[in-house]
C-alpha positions in Angstrom: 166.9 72.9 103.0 170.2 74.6 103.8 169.9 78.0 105.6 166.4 79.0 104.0 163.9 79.2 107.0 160.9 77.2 107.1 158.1 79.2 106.0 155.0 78.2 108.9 151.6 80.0 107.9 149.6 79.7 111.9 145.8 80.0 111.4 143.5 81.2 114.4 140.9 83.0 115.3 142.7 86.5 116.7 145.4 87.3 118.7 143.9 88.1 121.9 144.4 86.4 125.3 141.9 83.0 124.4 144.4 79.9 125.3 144.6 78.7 121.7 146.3 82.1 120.6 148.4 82.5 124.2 150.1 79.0 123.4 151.1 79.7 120.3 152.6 82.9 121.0 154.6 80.8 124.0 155.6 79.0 121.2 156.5 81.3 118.9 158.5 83.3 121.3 161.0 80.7 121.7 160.9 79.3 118.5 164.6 79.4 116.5 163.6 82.9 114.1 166.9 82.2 112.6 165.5 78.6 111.4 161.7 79.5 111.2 159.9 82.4 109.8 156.0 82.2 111.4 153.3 84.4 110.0 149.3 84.2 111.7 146.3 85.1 109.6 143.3 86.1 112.1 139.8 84.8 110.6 138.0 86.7 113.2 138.9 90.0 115.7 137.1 91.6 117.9 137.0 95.2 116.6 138.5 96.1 112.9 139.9 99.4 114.9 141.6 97.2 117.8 144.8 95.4 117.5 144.9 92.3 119.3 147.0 92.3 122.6 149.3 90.2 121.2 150.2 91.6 117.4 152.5 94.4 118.4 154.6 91.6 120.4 154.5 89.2 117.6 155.3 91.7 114.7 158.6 93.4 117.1 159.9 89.5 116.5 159.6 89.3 112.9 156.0 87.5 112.8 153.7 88.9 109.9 150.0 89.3 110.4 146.9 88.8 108.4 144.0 90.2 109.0 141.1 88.9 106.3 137.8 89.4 106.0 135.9 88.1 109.5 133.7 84.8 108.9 130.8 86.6 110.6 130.9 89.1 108.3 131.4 87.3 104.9 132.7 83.3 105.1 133.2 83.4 101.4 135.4 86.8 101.2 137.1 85.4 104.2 137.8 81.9 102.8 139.2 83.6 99.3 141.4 86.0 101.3 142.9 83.5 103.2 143.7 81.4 99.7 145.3 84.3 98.3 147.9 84.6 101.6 148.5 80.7 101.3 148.8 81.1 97.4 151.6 83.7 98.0 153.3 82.8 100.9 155.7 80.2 99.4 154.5 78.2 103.0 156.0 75.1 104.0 153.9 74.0 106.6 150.6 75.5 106.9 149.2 74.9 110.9 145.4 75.8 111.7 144.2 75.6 114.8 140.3 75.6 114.0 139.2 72.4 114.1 136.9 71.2 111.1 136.3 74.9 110.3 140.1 74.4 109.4 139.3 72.2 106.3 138.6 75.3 103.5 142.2 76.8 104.5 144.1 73.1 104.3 142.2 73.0 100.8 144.1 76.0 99.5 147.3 74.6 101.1 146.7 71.2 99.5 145.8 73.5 95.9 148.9 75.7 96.0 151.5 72.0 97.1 151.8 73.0 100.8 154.0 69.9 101.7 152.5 69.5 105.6 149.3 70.6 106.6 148.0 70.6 110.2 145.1 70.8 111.7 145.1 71.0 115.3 142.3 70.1 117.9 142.2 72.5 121.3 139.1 71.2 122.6 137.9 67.9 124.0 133.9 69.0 123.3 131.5 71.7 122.0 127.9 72.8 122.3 127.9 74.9 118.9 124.5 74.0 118.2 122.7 71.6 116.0 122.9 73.7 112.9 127.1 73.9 113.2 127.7 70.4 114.2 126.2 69.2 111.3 128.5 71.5 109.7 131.4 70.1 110.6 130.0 66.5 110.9 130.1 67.1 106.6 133.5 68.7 106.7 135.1 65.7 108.6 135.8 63.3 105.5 137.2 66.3 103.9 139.3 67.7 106.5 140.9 64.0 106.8 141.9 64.1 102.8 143.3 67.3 102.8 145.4 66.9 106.7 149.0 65.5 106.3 149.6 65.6 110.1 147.0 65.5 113.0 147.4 67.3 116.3 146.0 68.2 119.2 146.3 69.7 122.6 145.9 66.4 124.7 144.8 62.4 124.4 140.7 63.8 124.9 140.7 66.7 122.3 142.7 64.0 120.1 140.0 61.9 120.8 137.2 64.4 120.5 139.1 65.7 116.7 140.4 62.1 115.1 139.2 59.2 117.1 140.3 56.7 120.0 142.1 54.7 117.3 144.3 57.4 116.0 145.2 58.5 119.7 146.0 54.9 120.4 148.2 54.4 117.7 150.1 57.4 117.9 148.6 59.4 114.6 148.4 62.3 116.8 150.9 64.5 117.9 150.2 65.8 120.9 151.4 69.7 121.1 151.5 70.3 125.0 150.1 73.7 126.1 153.2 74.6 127.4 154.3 77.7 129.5 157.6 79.5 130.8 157.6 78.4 134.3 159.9 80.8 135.4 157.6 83.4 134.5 154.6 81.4 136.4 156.8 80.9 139.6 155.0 82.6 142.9 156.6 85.5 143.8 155.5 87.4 147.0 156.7 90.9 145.9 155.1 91.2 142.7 151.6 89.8 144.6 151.9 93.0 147.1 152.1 95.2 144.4 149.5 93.9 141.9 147.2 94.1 144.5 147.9 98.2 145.2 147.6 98.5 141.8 144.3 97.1 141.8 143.0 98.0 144.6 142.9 95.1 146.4 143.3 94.6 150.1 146.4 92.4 151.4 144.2 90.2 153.6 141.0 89.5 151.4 140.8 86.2 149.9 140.6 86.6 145.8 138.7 83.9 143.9 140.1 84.2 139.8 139.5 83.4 136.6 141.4 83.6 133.3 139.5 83.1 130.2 137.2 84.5 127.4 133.6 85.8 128.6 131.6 83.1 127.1 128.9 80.4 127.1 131.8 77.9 126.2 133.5 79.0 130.0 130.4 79.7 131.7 131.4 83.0 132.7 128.3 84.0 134.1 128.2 81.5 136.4 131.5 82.7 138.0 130.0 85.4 139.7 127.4 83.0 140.9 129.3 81.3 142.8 131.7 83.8 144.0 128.5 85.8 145.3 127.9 82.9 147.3 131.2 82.7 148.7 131.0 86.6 149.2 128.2 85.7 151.8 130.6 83.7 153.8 133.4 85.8 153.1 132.9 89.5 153.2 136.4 90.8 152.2 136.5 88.2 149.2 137.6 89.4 145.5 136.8 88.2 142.4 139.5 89.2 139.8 138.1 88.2 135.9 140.5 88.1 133.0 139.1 88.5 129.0 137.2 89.9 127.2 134.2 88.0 125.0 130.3 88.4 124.3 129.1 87.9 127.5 130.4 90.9 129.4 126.7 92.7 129.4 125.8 89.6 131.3 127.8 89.7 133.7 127.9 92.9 134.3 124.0 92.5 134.9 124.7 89.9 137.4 127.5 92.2 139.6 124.6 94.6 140.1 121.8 92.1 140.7 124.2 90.9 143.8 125.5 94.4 144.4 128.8 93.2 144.3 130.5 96.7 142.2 133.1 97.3 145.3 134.2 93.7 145.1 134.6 92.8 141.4 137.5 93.3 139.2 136.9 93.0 135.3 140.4 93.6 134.0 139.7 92.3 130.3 142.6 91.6 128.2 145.9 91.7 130.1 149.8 91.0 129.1 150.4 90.5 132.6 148.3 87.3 133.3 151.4 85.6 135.0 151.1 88.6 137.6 147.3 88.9 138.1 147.9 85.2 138.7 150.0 85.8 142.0 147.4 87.8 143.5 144.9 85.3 143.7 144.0 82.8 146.1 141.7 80.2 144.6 141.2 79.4 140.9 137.9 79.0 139.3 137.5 77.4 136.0 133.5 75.9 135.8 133.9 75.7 131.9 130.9 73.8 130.2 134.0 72.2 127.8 137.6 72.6 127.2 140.5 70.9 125.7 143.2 71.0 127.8 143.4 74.3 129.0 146.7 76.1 129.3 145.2 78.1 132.1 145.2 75.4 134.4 149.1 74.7 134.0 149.5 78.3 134.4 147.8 78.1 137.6 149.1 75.2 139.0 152.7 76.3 138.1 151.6 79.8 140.3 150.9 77.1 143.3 147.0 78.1 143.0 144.6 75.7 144.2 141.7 74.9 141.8 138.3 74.2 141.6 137.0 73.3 137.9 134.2 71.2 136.9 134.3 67.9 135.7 134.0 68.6 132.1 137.5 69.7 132.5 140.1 66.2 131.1 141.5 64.8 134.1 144.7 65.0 132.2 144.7 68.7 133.3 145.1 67.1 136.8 149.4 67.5 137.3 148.7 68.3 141.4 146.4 67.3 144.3 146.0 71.0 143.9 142.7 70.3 141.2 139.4 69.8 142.4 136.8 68.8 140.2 132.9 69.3 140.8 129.7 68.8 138.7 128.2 71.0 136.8 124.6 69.8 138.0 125.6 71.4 141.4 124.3 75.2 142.5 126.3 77.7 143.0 126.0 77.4 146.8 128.0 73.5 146.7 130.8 75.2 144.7 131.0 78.0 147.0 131.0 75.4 150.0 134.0 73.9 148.2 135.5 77.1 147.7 135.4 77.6 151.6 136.6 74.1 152.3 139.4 74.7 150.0 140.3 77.8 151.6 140.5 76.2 155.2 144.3 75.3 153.6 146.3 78.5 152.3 149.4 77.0 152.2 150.8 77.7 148.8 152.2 75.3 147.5 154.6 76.3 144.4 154.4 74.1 141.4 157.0 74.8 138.8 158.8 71.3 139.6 155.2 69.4 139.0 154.6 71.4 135.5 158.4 70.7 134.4 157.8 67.3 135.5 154.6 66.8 133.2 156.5 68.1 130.2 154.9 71.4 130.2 158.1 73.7 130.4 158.1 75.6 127.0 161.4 75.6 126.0 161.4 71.8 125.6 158.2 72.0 124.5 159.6 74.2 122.0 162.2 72.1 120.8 160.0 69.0 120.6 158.0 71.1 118.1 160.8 72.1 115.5 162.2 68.8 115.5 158.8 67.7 114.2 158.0 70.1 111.7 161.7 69.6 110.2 160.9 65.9 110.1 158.0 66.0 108.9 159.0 68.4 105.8 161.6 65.6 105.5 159.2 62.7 105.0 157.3 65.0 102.5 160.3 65.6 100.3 
């Protein structure tokens, strides 16, 4: 290969703050740019007159962007758009990390000779609806001709993508949701001051979140809870980070409770790593996930957490995670909340996330080494 760079093509949805999107900018930020050249097609934004909060950051670092016609909008246009990137992109390894939606974009990649082709499963479950499943259901025996290399974010979205054989006998590469722990480390100073800045009293207890506003993480049930934990705790916070479809919804629900003086909806932030320090408790009642790279973050940041028991126990790295059912009110995962909160020790957790192998710059490595060998095995 000499010195020409190997040419990675990443395929997501946007460039926002969802997890998918946040680990692979992690990645690509300490990725060698002297040995790799990454470029991101987005198959769905948010707004056509709203950059992402990540493109500006990518596109400083050398990484080109895509933006094609939405799927919502036209699947077809879209799906022809992003055949004509992968047709002139001279790619060597084309990377999509859209489950079976990913099989249309590896059939280009297959047409045009890309040597490796991933597809890469982030979650360990869905509720898409009947019509979608069986959607994808067809796609499957596709999407396994036209995959050269299977991935996924942990052993239950492997499972949940590929199969309990192919986890089992190592046809899965699992891509850790990794995170630069220094940046995650609890720092006292920078908690003072993010709370000034947002208004937020030094002694009230914050409950957080970090994640798109959406049936998928149950956003709405958030403030549910937390409204119930107000009740025992009248100078409690809730802090909300993202953006997504159900923001009208919950907005509805802060003024049903009356809780306007004691809600922050920050949207999409650069500066999760911060708003992290300023919390106490970390809420995460997702109806599925895969592995979620918020719950490293947290648990780096020395947060305890209380996340239901959708969430893969593999997500576990501290006795910091508590898990609950999603069958239980509000009022039980406020209770927990409380009992939780009878301990405010903080515990830091950079050692325990290092530990588990979710420190990015080895992470980092891990992954080049693989995508060079596996070009290798192609040629």
């Amino acid at each position: 290969m000499g010195t020409k760079k190997i040419r990675v093509l990443h395929i997501l949805d946007e460039l926002n703050t969802g997890g998918a999107e946040r680990i692979v900018f992690s990645y690509f930020q300490h990725i060698d740019r002297d040995k790799f050249q990454w470029d991101f097609v987005m198959t769905r934004y948010a707004e056509t007159d709203k950059k992402g909060i990540l493109e500006d950051k990518i596109e400083s670092m050398g990484g080109y962007i895509f933006r094609v016609h939405r799927k919502r909008e036209n699947y077809l246009k879209n799906i022809k758009d992003v055949d004509t990137v992968i047709k002139n992109g001279n790619y060597d390894i084309v990377h999509s990390h859209l489950d079976e939606l990913s099989t249309f974009y590896l059939m280009s990649a297959k047409k045009y000779k890309v040597p490796v082709r991933i597809c890469h499963s982030h979650l360990a479950g869905t509720d898409r609806g009947r019509g979608i499943e069986l959607f994808c259901k067809i796609l499957r025996p596709i999407m396994y001709c036209v995959t050269t290399n299977k991935f996924a974010c942990g052993n239950d979205a492997g499972t949940a993508l590929w199969g309990e054989e192919a986890v089992k006998n190592g046809e899965v590469h699992i891509m850790k949701n990794a995170i630069n722990t220094e940046a995650f480390t609890y720092d006292e100073t920078i908690r003072i001051t993010k709370r000034k800045e947002l208004n937020i009293d030094q002694v009230s207890v914050v409950i957080g979140s970090v994640g798109r506003l959406s049936y998928q993480k149950n956003s709405g049930y958030i403030v549910d809870i937390f409204a119930k934990f107000h009740e025992m705790h009248p100078k409690s916070v809730l802090v909300l980070v993202g953006v997504g479809d159900l923001l009208d919804k919950i907005n509805e629900k802060i003024k049903q409770y009356d809780l306007h003086d004691c809600v922050r909806l920050l949207g999409s932030r650069n500066d999760v790593n911060e708003i992290m320090m300023v919390m106490d408790f970390f809420l995460l009642p997702s109806r599925f996930e895969g592995l979620p790279i918020v719950m490293v973050e947290a648990q780096c940041t020395g947060l305890p957490c209380l996340v239901s028991d959708t969430i893969t126990k593999e997500i576990a790295l501290s006795e910091s995670v508590q898990y609950i059912s999603l069958n239980k009110p509000a009022a039980e995962w406020a209770d927990e909340l409380d009992r939780i909160s009878q301990n405010s020790e903080r515990v830091l957790g950079k050692e325990i996330v290092k530990n588990n192998g979710y420190e990015i710059d080895l992470a980092t490595k891990d992954l080049e080494e693989y995508y060079i060998k596996a070009l290798r095995n192609k040629s």
